[in-house]
Backbone as ProteinMPNN parsed JSONL, in Angstrom:
{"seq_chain_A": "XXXXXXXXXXXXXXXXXXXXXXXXXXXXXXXXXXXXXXXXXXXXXXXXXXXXXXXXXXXXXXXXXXXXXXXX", "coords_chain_A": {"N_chain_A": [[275.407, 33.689, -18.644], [276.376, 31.446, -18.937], [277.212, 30.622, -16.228], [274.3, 29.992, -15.427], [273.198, 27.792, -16.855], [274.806, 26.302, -15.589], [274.032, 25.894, -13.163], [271.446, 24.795, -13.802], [272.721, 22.522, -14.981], [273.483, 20.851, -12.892], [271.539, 21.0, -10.888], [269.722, 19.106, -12.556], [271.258, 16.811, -12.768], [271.577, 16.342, -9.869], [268.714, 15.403, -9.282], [268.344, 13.594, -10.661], [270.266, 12.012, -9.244], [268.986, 11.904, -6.869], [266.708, 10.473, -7.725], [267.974, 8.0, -8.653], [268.598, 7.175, -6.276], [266.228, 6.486, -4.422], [265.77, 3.984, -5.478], [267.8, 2.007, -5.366], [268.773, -0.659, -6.151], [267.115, -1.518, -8.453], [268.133, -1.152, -11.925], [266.828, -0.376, -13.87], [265.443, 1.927, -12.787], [268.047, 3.531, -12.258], [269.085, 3.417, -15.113], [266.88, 5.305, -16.52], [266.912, 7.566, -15.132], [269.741, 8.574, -15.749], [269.357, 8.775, -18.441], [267.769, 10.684, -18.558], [269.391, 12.679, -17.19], [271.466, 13.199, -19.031], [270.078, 13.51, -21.589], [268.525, 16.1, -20.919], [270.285, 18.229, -20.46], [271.516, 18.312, -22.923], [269.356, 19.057, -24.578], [268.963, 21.674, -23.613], [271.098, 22.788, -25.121], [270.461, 22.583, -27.809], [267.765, 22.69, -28.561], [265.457, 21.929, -30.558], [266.107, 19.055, -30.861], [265.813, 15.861, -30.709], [264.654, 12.83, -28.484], [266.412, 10.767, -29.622], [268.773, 11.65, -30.762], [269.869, 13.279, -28.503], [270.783, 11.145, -27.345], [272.519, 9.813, -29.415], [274.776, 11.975, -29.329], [275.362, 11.636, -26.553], [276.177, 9.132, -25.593], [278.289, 6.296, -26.871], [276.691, 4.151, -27.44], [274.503, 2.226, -28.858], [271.112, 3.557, -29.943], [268.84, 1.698, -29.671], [269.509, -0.293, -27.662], [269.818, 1.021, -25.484], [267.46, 2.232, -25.041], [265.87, 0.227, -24.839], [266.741, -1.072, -22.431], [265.824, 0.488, -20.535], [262.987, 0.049, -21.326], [262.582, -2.346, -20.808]], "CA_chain_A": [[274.677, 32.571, -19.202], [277.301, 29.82, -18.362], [276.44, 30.232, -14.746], [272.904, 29.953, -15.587], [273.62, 26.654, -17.911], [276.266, 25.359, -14.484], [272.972, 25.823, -11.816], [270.558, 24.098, -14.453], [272.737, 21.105, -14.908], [274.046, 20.431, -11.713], [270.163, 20.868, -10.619], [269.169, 17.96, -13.24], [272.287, 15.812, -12.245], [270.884, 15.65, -8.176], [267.448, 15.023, -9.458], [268.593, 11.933, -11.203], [271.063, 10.777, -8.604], [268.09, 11.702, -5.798], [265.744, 9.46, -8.23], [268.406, 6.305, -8.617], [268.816, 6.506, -4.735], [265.25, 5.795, -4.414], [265.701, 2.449, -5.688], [269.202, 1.439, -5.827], [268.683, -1.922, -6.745], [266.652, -1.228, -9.66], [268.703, -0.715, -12.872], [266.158, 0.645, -14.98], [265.022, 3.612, -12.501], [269.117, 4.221, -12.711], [269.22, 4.377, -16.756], [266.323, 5.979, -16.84], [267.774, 8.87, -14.512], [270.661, 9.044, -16.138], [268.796, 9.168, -19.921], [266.957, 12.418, -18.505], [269.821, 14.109, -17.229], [272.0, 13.472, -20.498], [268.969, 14.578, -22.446], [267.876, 17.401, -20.575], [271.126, 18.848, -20.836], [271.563, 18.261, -24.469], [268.513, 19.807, -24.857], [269.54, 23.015, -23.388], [271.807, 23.844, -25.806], [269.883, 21.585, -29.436], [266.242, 22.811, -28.282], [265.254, 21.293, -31.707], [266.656, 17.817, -30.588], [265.29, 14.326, -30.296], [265.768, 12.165, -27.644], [267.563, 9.755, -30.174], [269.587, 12.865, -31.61], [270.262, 13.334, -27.578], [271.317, 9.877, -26.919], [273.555, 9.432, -29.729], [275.381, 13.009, -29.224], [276.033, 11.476, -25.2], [276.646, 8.019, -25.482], [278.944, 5.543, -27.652], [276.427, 2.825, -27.162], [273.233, 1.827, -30.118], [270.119, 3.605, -29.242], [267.939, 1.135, -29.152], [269.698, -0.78, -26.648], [269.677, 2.382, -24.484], [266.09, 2.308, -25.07], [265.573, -1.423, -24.186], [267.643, -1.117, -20.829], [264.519, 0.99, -19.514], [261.457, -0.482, -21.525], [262.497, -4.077, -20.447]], "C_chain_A": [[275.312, 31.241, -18.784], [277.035, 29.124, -16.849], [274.917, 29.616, -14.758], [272.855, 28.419, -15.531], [274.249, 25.535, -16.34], [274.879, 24.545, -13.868], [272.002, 24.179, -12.574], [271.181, 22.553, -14.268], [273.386, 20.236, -13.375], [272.227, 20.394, -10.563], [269.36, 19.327, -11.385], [269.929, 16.852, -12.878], [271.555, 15.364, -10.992], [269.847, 15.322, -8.56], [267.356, 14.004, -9.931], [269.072, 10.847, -10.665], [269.921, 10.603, -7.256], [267.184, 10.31, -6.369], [266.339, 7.983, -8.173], [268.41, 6.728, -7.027], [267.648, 5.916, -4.272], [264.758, 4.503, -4.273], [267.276, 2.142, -6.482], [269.464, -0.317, -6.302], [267.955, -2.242, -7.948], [267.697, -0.341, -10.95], [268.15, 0.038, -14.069], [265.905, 1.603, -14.595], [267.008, 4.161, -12.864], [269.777, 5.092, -13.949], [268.44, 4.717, -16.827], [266.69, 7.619, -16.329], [268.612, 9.769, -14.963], [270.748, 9.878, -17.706], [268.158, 10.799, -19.557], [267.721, 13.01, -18.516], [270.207, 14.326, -18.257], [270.974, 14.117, -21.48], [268.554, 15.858, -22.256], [269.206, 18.552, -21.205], [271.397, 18.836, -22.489], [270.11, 19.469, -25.066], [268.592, 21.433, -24.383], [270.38, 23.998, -24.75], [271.259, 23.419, -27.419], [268.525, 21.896, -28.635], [265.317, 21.925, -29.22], [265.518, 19.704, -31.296], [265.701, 16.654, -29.985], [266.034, 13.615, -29.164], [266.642, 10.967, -28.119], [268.967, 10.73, -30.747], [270.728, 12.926, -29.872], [271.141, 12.282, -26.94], [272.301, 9.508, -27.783], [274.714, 10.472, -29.322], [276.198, 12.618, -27.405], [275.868, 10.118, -24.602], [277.501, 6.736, -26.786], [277.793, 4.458, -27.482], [274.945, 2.597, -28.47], [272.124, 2.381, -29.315], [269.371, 2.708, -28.762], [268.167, 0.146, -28.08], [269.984, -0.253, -25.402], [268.665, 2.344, -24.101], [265.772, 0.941, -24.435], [266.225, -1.759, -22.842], [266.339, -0.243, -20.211], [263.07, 0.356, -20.222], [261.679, -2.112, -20.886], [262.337, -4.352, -18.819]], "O_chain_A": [[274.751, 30.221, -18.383], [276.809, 27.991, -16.425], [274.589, 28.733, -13.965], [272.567, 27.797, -14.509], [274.085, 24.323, -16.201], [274.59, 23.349, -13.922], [271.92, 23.036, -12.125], [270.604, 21.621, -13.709], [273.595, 19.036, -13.196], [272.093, 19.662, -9.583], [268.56, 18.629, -10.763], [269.291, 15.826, -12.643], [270.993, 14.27, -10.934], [269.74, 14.284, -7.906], [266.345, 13.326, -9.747], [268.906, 9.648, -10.885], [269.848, 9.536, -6.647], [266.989, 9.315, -5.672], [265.693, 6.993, -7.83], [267.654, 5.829, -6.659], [267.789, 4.839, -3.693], [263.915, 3.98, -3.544], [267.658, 2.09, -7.651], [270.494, -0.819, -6.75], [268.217, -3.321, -8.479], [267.943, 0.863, -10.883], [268.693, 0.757, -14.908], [265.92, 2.541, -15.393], [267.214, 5.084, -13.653], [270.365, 6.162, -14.107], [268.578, 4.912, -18.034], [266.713, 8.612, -17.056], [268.616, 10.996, -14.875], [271.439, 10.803, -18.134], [268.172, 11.792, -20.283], [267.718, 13.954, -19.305], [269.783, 15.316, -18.853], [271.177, 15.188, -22.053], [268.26, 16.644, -23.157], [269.1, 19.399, -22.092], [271.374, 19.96, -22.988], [270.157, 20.438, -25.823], [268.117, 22.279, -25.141], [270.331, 25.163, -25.142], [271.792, 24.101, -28.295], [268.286, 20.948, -27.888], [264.457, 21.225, -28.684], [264.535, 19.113, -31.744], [265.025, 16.689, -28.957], [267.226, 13.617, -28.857], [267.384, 10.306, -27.392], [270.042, 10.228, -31.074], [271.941, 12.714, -29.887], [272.055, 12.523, -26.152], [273.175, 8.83, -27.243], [275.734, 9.903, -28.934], [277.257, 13.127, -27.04], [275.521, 9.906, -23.44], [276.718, 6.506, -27.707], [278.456, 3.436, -27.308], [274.693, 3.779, -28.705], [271.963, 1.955, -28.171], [269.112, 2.708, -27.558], [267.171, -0.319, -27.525], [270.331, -0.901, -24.414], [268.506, 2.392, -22.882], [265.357, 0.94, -23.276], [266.075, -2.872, -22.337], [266.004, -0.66, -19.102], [262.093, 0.237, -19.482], [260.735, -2.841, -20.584], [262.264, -5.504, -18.392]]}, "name": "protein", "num_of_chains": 1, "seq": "XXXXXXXXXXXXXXXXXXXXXXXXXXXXXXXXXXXXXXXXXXXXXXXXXXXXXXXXXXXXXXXXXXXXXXXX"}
C-alpha cells in the first residue's frame, strides 16, 4: 500500500510542477498547483476531508488568504 500511496503522490507532485511550468510567471497557476497537490494527497489518506480541513492540516498560513492568492 505505501508503494501504491509513493506512485500516487509523486504522480500528483509532476502534474502540478508540469502545470506551474506552463506559466511560470503566473503566481496563481503556481498556488493553485501546489493547493491540488497538498490536497489531493491529504485526501488520500482523510477521504472525508474538506479542502479547508486539507489546507489547514498542510500549511501554517490562514485559509482564506490561501484562498485569495488564487481567486485574486
Amino acid at each position: 500500500m505505501a508503494f501504491f500511496l509513493e506512485r500516487i503522490s509523486n504522480a500528483v507532485s509532476r502534474a502540478a510542477n508540469d502545470m506551474s511550468d506552463l506559466a511560470p510567471e503566473n503566481e496563481q497557476v503556481r498556488d493553485a498547483a501546489n493547493l491540488i497537490d497538498s490536497a489531493a494527497l491529504h485526501y488520500l489518506e482523510n477521504p472525508g476531508a474538506t479542502l479547508r480541513q486539507a489546507i489547514k492540516a498542510s500549511c501554517n498560513q490562514d485559509v482564506e488568504d490561501i484562498l485569495g492568492w488564487i481567486q485574486n
